Coordinates of C-alpha atoms in Angstrom, one line a residue:
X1 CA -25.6 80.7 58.3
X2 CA -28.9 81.6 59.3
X3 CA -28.1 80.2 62.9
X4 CA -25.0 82.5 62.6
X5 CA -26.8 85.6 62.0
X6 CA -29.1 84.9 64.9
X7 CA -26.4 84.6 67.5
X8 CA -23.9 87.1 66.2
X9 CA -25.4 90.1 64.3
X10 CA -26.3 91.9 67.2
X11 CA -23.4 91.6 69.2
X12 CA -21.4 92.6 66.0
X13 CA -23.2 95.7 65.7
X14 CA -22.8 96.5 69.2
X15 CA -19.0 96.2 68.4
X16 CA -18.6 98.5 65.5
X17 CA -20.9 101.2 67.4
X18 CA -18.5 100.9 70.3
X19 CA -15.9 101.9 67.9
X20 CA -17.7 104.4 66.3
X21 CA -17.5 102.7 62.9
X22 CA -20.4 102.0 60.6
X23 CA -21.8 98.5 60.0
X24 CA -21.8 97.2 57.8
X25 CA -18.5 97.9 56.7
X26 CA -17.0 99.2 53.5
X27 CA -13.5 98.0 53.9
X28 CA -11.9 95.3 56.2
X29 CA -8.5 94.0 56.4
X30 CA -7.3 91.0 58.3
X31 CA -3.7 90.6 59.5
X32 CA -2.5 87.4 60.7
X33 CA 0.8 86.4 63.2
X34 CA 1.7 82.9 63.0
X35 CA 4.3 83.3 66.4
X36 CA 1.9 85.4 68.5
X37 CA -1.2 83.0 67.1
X38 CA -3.4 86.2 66.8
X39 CA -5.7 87.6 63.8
X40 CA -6.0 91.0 63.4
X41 CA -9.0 92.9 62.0
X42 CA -8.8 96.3 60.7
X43 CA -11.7 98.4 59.6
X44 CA -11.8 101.8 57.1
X45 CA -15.2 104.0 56.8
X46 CA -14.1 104.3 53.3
X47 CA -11.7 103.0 50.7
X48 CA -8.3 104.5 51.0
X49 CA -8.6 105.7 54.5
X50 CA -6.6 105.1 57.6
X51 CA -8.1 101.7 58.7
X52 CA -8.8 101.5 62.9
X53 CA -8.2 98.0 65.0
X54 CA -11.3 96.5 65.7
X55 CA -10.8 93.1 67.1
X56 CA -7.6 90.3 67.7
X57 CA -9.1 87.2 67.6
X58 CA -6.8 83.7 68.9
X59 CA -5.8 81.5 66.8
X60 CA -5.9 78.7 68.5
X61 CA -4.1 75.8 67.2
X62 CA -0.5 76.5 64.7
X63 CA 1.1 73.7 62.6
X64 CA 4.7 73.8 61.0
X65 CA 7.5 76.1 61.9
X66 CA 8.9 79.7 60.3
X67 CA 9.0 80.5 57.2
X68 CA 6.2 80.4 53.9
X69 CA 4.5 77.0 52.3
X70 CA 6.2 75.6 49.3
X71 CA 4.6 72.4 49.1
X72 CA 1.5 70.1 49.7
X73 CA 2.2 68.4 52.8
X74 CA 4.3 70.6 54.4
X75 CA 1.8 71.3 57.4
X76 CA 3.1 75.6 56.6
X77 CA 1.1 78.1 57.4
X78 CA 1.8 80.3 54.0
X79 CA 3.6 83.5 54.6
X80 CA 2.4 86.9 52.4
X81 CA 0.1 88.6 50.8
X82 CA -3.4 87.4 49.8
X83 CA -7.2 87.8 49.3
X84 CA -10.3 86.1 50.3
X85 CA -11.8 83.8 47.5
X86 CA -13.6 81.7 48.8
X87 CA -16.7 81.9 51.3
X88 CA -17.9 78.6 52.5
X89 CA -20.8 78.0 54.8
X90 CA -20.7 74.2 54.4
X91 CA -17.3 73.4 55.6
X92 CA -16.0 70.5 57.9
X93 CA -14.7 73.7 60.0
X94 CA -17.9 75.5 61.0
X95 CA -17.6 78.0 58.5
X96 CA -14.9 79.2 56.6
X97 CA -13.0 82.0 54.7
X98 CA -10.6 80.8 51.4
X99 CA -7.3 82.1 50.7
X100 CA -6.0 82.4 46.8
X101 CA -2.9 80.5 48.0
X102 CA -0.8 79.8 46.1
X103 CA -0.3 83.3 44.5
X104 CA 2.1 84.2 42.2
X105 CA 5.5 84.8 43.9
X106 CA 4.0 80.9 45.7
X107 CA 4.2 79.5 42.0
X108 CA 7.6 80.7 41.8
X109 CA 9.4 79.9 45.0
X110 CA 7.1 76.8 45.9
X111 CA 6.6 73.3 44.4
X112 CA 6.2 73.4 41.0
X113 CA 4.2 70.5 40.6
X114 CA 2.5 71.1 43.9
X115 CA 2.5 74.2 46.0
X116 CA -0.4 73.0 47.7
X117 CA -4.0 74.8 48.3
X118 CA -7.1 74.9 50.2
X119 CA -5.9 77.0 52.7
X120 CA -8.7 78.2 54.5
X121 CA -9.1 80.6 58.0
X122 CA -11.9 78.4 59.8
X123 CA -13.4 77.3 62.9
X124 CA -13.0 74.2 65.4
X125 CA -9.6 74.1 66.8
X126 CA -7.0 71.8 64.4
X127 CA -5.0 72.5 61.7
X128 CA -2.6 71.6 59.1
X129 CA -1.3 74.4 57.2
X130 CA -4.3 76.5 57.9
X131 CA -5.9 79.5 60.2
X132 CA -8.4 78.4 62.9
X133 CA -10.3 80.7 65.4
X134 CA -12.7 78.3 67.0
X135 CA -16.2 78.1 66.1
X136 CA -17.3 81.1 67.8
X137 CA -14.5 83.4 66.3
X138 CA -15.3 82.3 62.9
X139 CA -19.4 82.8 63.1
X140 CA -18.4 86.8 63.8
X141 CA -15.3 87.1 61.1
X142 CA -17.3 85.0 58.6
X143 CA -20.6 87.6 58.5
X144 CA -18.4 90.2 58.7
X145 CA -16.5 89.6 55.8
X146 CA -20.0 88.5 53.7
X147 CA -21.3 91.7 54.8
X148 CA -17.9 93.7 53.5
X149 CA -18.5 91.9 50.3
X150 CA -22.6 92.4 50.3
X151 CA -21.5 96.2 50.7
X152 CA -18.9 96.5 47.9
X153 CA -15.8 95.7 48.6
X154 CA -14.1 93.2 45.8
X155 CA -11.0 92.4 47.8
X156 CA -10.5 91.5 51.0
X157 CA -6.4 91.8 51.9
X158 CA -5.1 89.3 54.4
X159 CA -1.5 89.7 55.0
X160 CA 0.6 86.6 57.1
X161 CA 3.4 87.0 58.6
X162 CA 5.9 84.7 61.0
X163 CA 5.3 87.3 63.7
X164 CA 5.0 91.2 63.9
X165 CA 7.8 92.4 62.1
X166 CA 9.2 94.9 64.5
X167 CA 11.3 95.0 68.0
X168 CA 12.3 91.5 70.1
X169 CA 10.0 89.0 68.1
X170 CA 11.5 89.9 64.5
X171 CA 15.1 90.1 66.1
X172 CA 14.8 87.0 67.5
X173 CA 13.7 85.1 64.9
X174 CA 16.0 86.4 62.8
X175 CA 19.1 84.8 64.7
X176 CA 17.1 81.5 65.2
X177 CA 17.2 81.4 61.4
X178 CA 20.9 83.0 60.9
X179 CA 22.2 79.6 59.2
X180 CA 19.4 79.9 56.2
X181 CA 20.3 82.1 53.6
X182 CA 17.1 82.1 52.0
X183 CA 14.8 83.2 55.1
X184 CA 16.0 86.4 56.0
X185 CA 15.5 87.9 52.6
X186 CA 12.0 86.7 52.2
X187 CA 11.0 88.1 55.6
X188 CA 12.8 91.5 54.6
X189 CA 10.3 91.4 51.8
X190 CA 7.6 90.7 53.8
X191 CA 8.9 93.5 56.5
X192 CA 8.8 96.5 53.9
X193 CA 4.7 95.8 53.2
X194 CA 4.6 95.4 57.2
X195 CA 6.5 99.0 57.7
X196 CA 4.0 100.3 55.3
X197 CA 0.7 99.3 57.0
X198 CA 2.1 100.5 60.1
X199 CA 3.4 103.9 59.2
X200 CA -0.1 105.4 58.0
X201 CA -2.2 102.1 58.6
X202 CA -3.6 101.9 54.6
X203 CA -3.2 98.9 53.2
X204 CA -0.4 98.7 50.4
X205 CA -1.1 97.9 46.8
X206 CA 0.5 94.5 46.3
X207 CA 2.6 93.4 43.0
X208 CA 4.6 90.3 42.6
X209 CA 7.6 91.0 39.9
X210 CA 9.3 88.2 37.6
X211 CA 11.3 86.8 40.3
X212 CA 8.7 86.1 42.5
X213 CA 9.4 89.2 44.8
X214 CA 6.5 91.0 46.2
X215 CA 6.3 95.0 45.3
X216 CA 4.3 98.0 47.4
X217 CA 2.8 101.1 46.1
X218 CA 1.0 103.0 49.0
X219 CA -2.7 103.6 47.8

């Protein structure tokens, strides 16, 4: 970590101030696109308020094919709504950034003996099922997210999705997938927090109801 701070706080700094945005930050959000292999992060001055793109970082190696993780072993990339749990500076990845996967509607559609877990947004440059940005991508996400935390925030949103959820991508996969019944309707879930973000660009409120399907309240 210390080594971390040494070669990164600076430049990070020097990236919010080219933004006009205060460091540390009060509210980040990070938006991942499993087709496009890009991680999005999103920065507010203050809670509730429209958030600004700061940075896409590559993701740089992808396991699995369309659609959420239901089980351990699958190699999936999981697909929804989550929060940061878990900082860990000791991992076999560099560093690295925990998901609370499996979450609720997981529990229900997944495994029920075995959703699967430890899915983590790390460095290095292999995967199976997880999120990684390469050493160098993690060291600046990684303090950036401490230093949200260190600064107040409780929850840190990251929202995956098979690809963004608009124009030629979303169509496309959409008939790829025309045979499955059960695709479609998940990603039309998925779709209406999506449309949210991107009509006033606050992050949604997110609920999971009885049957596992996930509900918005703008904030």
């Amino acid at each position: 970590m210390r080594q971390a701070y040494t070669q990164k706080e600076q430049g990070i700094k020097e990236l919010f101030a080219g933004h006009k945005l205060s460091y540390p930050p009060k509210q980040i959000f990070l938006r991942v696109f499993k087709q496009e292999m890009l991680l999005e992060l999103w920065v507010a001055e203050t809670p509730g308020q429209a958030m600004a793109l700061l940075k896409e970082y590559p993701v740089c190696a992808s396991s699995g094919d369309p659609g959420p993780k239901r089980k351990r072993g699958d190699g999936q990339v999981p697909e929804g709504f989550y929060q940061i749990n878990h900082f860990n500076p000791h991992s076999n990845f560099h560093l690295s950034l925990g998901l609370d996967y499996p979450n609720r509607s997981d529990r229900l559609f997944g495994d029920r003996n075995d959703p699967g877990s430890a899915i983590y947004i790390h460095g290095d440059c292999v995967t199976i099922g997880c999120i990684p940005i390469t050493d160098e991508g993690i060291k600046e996400l990684y303090l950036i997210a401490l230093e949200a935390k260190a600064n107040g925030q409780q929850a840190i949103p990251v929202h995956l999705f098979p690809c963004r959820m608009n124009g030629t991508s979303y169509q496309a996969l959409l008939a790829e997938t025309r045979e499955s019944l059960k695709l479609p309707e998940f990603w039309a879930n998925l779709k209406q927090g999506y449309d949210i973000f991107e009509l006033n660009k606050i992050v949604p409120k997110v609920q999971v109801d009885r049957m596992g399907k996930y509900l918005f309240n703008q904030q």
